[in-house]
mmCIF file of C-alpha atoms in Angstrom:
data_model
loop_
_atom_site.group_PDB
_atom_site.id
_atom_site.type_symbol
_atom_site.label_atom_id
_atom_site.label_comp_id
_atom_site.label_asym_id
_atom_site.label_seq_id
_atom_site.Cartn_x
_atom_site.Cartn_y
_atom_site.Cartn_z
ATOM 1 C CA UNK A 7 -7.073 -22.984 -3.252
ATOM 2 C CA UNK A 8 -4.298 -23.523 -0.465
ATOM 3 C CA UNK A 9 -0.926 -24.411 -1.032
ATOM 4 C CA UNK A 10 -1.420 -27.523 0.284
ATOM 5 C CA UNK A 11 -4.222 -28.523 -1.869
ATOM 6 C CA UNK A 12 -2.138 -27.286 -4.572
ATOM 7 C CA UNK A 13 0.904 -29.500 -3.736
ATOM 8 C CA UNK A 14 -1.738 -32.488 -3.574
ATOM 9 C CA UNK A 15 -2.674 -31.951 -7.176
ATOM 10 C CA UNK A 16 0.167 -31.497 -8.635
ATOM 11 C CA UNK A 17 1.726 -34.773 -6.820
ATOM 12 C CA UNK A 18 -1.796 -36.803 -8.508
ATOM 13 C CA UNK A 19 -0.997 -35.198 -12.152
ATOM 14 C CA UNK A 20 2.844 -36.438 -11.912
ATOM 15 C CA UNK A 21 1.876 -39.942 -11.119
ATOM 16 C CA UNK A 22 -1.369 -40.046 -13.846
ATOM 17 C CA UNK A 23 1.480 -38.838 -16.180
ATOM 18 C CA UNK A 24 4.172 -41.560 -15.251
ATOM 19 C CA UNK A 25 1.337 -44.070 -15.407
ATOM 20 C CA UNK A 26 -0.047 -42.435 -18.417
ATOM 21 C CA UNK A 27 3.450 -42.402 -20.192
ATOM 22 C CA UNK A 28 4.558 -46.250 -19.027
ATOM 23 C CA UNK A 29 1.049 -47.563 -20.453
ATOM 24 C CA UNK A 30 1.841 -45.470 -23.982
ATOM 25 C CA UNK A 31 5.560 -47.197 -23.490
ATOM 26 C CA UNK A 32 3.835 -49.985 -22.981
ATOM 27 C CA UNK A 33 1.572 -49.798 -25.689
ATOM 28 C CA UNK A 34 3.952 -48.378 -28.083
ATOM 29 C CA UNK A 35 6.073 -52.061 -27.670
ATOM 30 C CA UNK A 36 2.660 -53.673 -28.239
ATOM 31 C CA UNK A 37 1.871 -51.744 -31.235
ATOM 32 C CA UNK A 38 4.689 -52.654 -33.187
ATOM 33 C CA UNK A 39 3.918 -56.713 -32.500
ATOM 34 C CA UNK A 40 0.312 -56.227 -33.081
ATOM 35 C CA UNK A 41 -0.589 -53.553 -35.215
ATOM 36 C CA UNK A 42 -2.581 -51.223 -32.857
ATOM 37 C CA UNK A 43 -1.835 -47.495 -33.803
ATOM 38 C CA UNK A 44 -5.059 -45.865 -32.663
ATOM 39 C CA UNK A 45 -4.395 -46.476 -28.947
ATOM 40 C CA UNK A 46 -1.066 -45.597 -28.748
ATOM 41 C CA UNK A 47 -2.263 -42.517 -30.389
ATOM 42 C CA UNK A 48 -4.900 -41.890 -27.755
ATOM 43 C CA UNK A 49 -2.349 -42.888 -25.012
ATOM 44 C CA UNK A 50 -0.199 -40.099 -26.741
ATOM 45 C CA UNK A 51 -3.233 -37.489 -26.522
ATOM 46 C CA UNK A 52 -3.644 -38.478 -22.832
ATOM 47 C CA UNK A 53 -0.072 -37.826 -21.893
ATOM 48 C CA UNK A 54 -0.311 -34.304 -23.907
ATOM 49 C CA UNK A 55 -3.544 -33.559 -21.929
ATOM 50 C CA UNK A 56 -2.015 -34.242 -18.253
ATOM 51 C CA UNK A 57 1.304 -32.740 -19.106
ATOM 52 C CA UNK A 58 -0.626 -29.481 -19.912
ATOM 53 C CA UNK A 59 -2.741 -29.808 -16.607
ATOM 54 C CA UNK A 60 0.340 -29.911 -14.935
ATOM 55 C CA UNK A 61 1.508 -26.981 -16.603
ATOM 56 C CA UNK A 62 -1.369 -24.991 -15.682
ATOM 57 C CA UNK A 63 -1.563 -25.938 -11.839
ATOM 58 C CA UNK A 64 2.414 -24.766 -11.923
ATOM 59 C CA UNK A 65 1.338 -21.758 -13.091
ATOM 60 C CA UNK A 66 -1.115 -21.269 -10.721
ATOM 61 C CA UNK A 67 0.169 -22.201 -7.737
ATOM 62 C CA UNK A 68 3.063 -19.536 -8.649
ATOM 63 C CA UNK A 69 0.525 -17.016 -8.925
ATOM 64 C CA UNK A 70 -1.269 -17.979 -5.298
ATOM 65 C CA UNK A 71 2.410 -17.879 -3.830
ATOM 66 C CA UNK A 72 3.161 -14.486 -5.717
ATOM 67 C CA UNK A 73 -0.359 -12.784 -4.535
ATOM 68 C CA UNK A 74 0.570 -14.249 -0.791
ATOM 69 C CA UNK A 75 3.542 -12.471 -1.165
ATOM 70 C CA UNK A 76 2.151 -8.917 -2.043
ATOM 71 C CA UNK A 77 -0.037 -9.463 1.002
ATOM 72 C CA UNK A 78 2.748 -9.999 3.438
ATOM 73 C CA UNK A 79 4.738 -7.195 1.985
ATOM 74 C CA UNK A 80 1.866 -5.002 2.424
ATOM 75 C CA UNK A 81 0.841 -6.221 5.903
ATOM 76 C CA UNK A 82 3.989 -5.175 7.180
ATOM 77 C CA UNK A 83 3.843 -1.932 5.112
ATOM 78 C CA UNK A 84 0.800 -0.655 6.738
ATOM 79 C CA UNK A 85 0.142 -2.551 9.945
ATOM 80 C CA UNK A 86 1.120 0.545 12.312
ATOM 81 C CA UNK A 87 -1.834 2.673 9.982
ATOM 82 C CA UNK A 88 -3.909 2.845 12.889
ATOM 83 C CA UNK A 89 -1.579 3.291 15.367
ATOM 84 C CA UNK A 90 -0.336 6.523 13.677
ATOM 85 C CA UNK A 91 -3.591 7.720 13.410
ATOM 86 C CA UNK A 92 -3.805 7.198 17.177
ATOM 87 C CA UNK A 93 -0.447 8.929 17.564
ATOM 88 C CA UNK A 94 -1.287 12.326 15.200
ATOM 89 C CA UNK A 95 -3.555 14.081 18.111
ATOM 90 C CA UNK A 96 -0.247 13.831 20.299
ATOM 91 C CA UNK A 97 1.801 15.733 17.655
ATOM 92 C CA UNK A 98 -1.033 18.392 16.802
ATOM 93 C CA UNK A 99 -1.390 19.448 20.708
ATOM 94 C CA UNK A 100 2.649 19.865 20.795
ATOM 95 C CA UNK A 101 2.265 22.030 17.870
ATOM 96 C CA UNK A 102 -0.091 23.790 19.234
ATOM 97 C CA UNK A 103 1.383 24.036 22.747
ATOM 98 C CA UNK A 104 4.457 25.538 20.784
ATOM 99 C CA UNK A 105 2.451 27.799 18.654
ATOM 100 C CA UNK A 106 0.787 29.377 21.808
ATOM 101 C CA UNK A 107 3.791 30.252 23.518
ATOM 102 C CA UNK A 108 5.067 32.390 20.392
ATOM 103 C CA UNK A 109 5.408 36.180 20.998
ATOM 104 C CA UNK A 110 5.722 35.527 24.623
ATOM 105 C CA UNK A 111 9.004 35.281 25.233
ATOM 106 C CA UNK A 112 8.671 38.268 27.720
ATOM 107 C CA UNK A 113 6.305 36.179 29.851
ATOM 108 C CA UNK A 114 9.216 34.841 31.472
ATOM 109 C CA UNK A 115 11.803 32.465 32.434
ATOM 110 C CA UNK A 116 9.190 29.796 33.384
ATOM 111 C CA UNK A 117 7.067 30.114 29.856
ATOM 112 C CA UNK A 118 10.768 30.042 28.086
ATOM 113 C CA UNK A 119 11.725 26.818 30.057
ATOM 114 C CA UNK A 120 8.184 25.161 29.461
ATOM 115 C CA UNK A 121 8.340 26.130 25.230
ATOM 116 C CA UNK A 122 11.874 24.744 25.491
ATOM 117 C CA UNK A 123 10.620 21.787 26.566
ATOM 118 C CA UNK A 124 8.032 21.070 24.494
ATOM 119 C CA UNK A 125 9.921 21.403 21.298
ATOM 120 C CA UNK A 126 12.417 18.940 22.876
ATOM 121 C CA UNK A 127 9.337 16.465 23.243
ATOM 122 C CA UNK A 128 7.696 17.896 19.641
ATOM 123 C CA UNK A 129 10.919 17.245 17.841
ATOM 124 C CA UNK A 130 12.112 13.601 19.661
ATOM 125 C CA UNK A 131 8.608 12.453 19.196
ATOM 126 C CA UNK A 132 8.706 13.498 14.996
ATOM 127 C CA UNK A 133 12.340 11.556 14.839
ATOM 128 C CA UNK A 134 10.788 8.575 16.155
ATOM 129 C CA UNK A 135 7.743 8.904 13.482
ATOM 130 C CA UNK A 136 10.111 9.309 11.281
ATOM 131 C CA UNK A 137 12.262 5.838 12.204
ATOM 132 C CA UNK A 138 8.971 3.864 10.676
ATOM 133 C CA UNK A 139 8.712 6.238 7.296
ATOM 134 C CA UNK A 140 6.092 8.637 8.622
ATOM 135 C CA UNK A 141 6.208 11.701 6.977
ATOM 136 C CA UNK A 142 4.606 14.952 8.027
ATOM 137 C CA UNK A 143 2.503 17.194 4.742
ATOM 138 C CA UNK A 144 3.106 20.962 5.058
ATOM 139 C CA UNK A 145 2.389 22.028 1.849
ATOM 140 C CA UNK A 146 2.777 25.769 2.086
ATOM 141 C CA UNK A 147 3.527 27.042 -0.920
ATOM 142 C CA UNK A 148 2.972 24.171 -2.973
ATOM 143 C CA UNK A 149 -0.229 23.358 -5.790
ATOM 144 C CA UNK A 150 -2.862 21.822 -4.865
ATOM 145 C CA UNK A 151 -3.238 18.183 -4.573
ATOM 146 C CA UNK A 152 -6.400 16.337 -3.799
ATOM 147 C CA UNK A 153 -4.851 13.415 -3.160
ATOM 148 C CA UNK A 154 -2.771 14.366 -0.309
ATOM 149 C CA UNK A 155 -4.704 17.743 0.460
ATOM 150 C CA UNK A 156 -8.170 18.814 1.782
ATOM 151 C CA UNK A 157 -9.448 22.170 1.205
ATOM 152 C CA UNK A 158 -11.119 24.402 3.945
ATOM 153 C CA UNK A 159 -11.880 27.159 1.865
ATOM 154 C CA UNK A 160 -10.791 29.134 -1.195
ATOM 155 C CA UNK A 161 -9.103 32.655 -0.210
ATOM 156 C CA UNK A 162 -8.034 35.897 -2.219
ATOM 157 C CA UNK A 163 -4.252 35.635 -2.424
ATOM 158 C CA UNK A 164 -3.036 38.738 -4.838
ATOM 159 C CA UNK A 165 0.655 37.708 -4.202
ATOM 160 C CA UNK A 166 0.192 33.771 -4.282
ATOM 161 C CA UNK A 167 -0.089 31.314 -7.346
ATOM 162 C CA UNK A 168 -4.290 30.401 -7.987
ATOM 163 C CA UNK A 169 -4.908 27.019 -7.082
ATOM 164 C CA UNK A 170 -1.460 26.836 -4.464
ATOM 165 C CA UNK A 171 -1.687 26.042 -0.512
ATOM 166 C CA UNK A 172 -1.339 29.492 1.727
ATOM 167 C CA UNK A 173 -1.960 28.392 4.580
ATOM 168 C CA UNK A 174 -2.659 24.987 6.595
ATOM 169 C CA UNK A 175 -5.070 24.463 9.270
ATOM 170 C CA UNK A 176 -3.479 20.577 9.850
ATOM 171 C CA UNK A 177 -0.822 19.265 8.839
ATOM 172 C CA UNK A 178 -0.922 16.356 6.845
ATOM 173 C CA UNK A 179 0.873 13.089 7.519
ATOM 174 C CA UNK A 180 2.287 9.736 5.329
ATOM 175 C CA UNK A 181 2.814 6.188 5.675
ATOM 176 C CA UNK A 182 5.317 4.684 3.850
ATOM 177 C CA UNK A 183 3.948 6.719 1.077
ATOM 178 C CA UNK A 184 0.105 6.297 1.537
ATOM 179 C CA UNK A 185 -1.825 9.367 2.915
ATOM 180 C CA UNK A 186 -2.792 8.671 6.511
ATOM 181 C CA UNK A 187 -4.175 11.882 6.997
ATOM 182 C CA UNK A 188 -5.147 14.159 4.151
ATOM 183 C CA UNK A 189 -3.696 17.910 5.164
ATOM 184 C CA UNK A 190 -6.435 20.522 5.963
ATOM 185 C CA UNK A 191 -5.540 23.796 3.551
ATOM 186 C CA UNK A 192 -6.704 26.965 2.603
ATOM 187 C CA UNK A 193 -6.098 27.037 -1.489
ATOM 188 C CA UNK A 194 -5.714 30.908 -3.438
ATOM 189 C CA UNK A 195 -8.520 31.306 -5.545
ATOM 190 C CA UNK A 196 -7.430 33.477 -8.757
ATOM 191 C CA UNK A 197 -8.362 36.833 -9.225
ATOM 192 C CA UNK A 198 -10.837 36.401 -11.965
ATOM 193 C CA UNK A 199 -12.640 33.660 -10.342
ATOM 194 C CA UNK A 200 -16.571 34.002 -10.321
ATOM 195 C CA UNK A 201 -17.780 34.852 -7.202
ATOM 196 C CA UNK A 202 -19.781 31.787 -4.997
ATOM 197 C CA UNK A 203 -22.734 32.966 -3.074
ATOM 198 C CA UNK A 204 -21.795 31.169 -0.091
ATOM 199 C CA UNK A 205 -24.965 32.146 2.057
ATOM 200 C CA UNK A 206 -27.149 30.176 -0.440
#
């Protein structure tokens, strides 16, 4: 039901309850000349009846406004969603770009110049992520979490916790909270774990 619709209603039950309350006025002054109880009673009853309609279309058109509310708020939370998704690709070829150039430092002046400048790029383009509450997931070290993590595989990891992230193929990445993209992880399996046949 719009709001409009609901403002339309609520204006018809006001006036049937000012009519409804001058004819029981009305009535009431009648009664007393002539005797005639019973229809100021129902006159009474009618009043009761559209004072509690009016009570309930309050309530709901509260509840419509509330609910329209929630929607804006999360409209605005979540419109850039698939614009970051867009935007993730960018960061993971920085990060890559940056991770190929490690243990090359003797490569050059040129190779230096060119990791230099990626960084500069990696990191000003993760500060501006970060302006509209994007958050990146690297969560090495940490338990587990199928909610924010996805797992690759399960690896033997004597000097890790069972069940914690050692390493992380992708990094994972937030919106305002909400898991844009899930982080790709390799999860320590313990020790005593049965062994999967994984060629079945």
């Amino acid at each position: 039901m719009s709001t409009d619709e609901n403002r339309n209603e609520h204006e018809e039950l006001n006036e049937a309850l000012e009519a409804a309350k001058e004819e029981a006025q009305s009535a009431e002054g009648e009664a007393g000349e002539n005797g005639e109880v019973s229809e100021v009673e129902a006159l009474k009853a009618q009043v009761q009846e559209f004072q509690e309609q009016m009570l309930r279309s309050q309530a709901e058109m509260q509840n419509v406004r509330r609910r329209a509310e929630i929607d804006v708020e999360k409209a605005h939370k979540f419109a850039l969603e698939k614009f970051v998704k867009e935007l993730l690709p960018v960061a993971d070829s920085l990060e890559k770009a940056v991770e190929s150039t490690e243990g090359h430092e003797e490569s050059g002046e040129l190779v230096a110049s060119i990791r230099e400048g990626v960084e500069m790029t990696l990191n000003l383009f993760m500060s501006s992520l970060k302006k509209f509450n994007v958050e990146q997931l690297n969560p090495v070290g940490e338990p587990f979490d199928p909610q924010q993590h996805e797992a690759m595989s399960m690896v033997p990891a004597p000097d890790a916790e069972p069940n914690s992230v050692v390493a992380v193929v992708q990094k994972g990445y937030l919106l305002n909270g909400r898991v844009v993209r899930p982080a790709m992880v390799m999860v320590a399996k313990s020790e005593d774990a049965p062994k999967i046949d994984e060629q079945a």
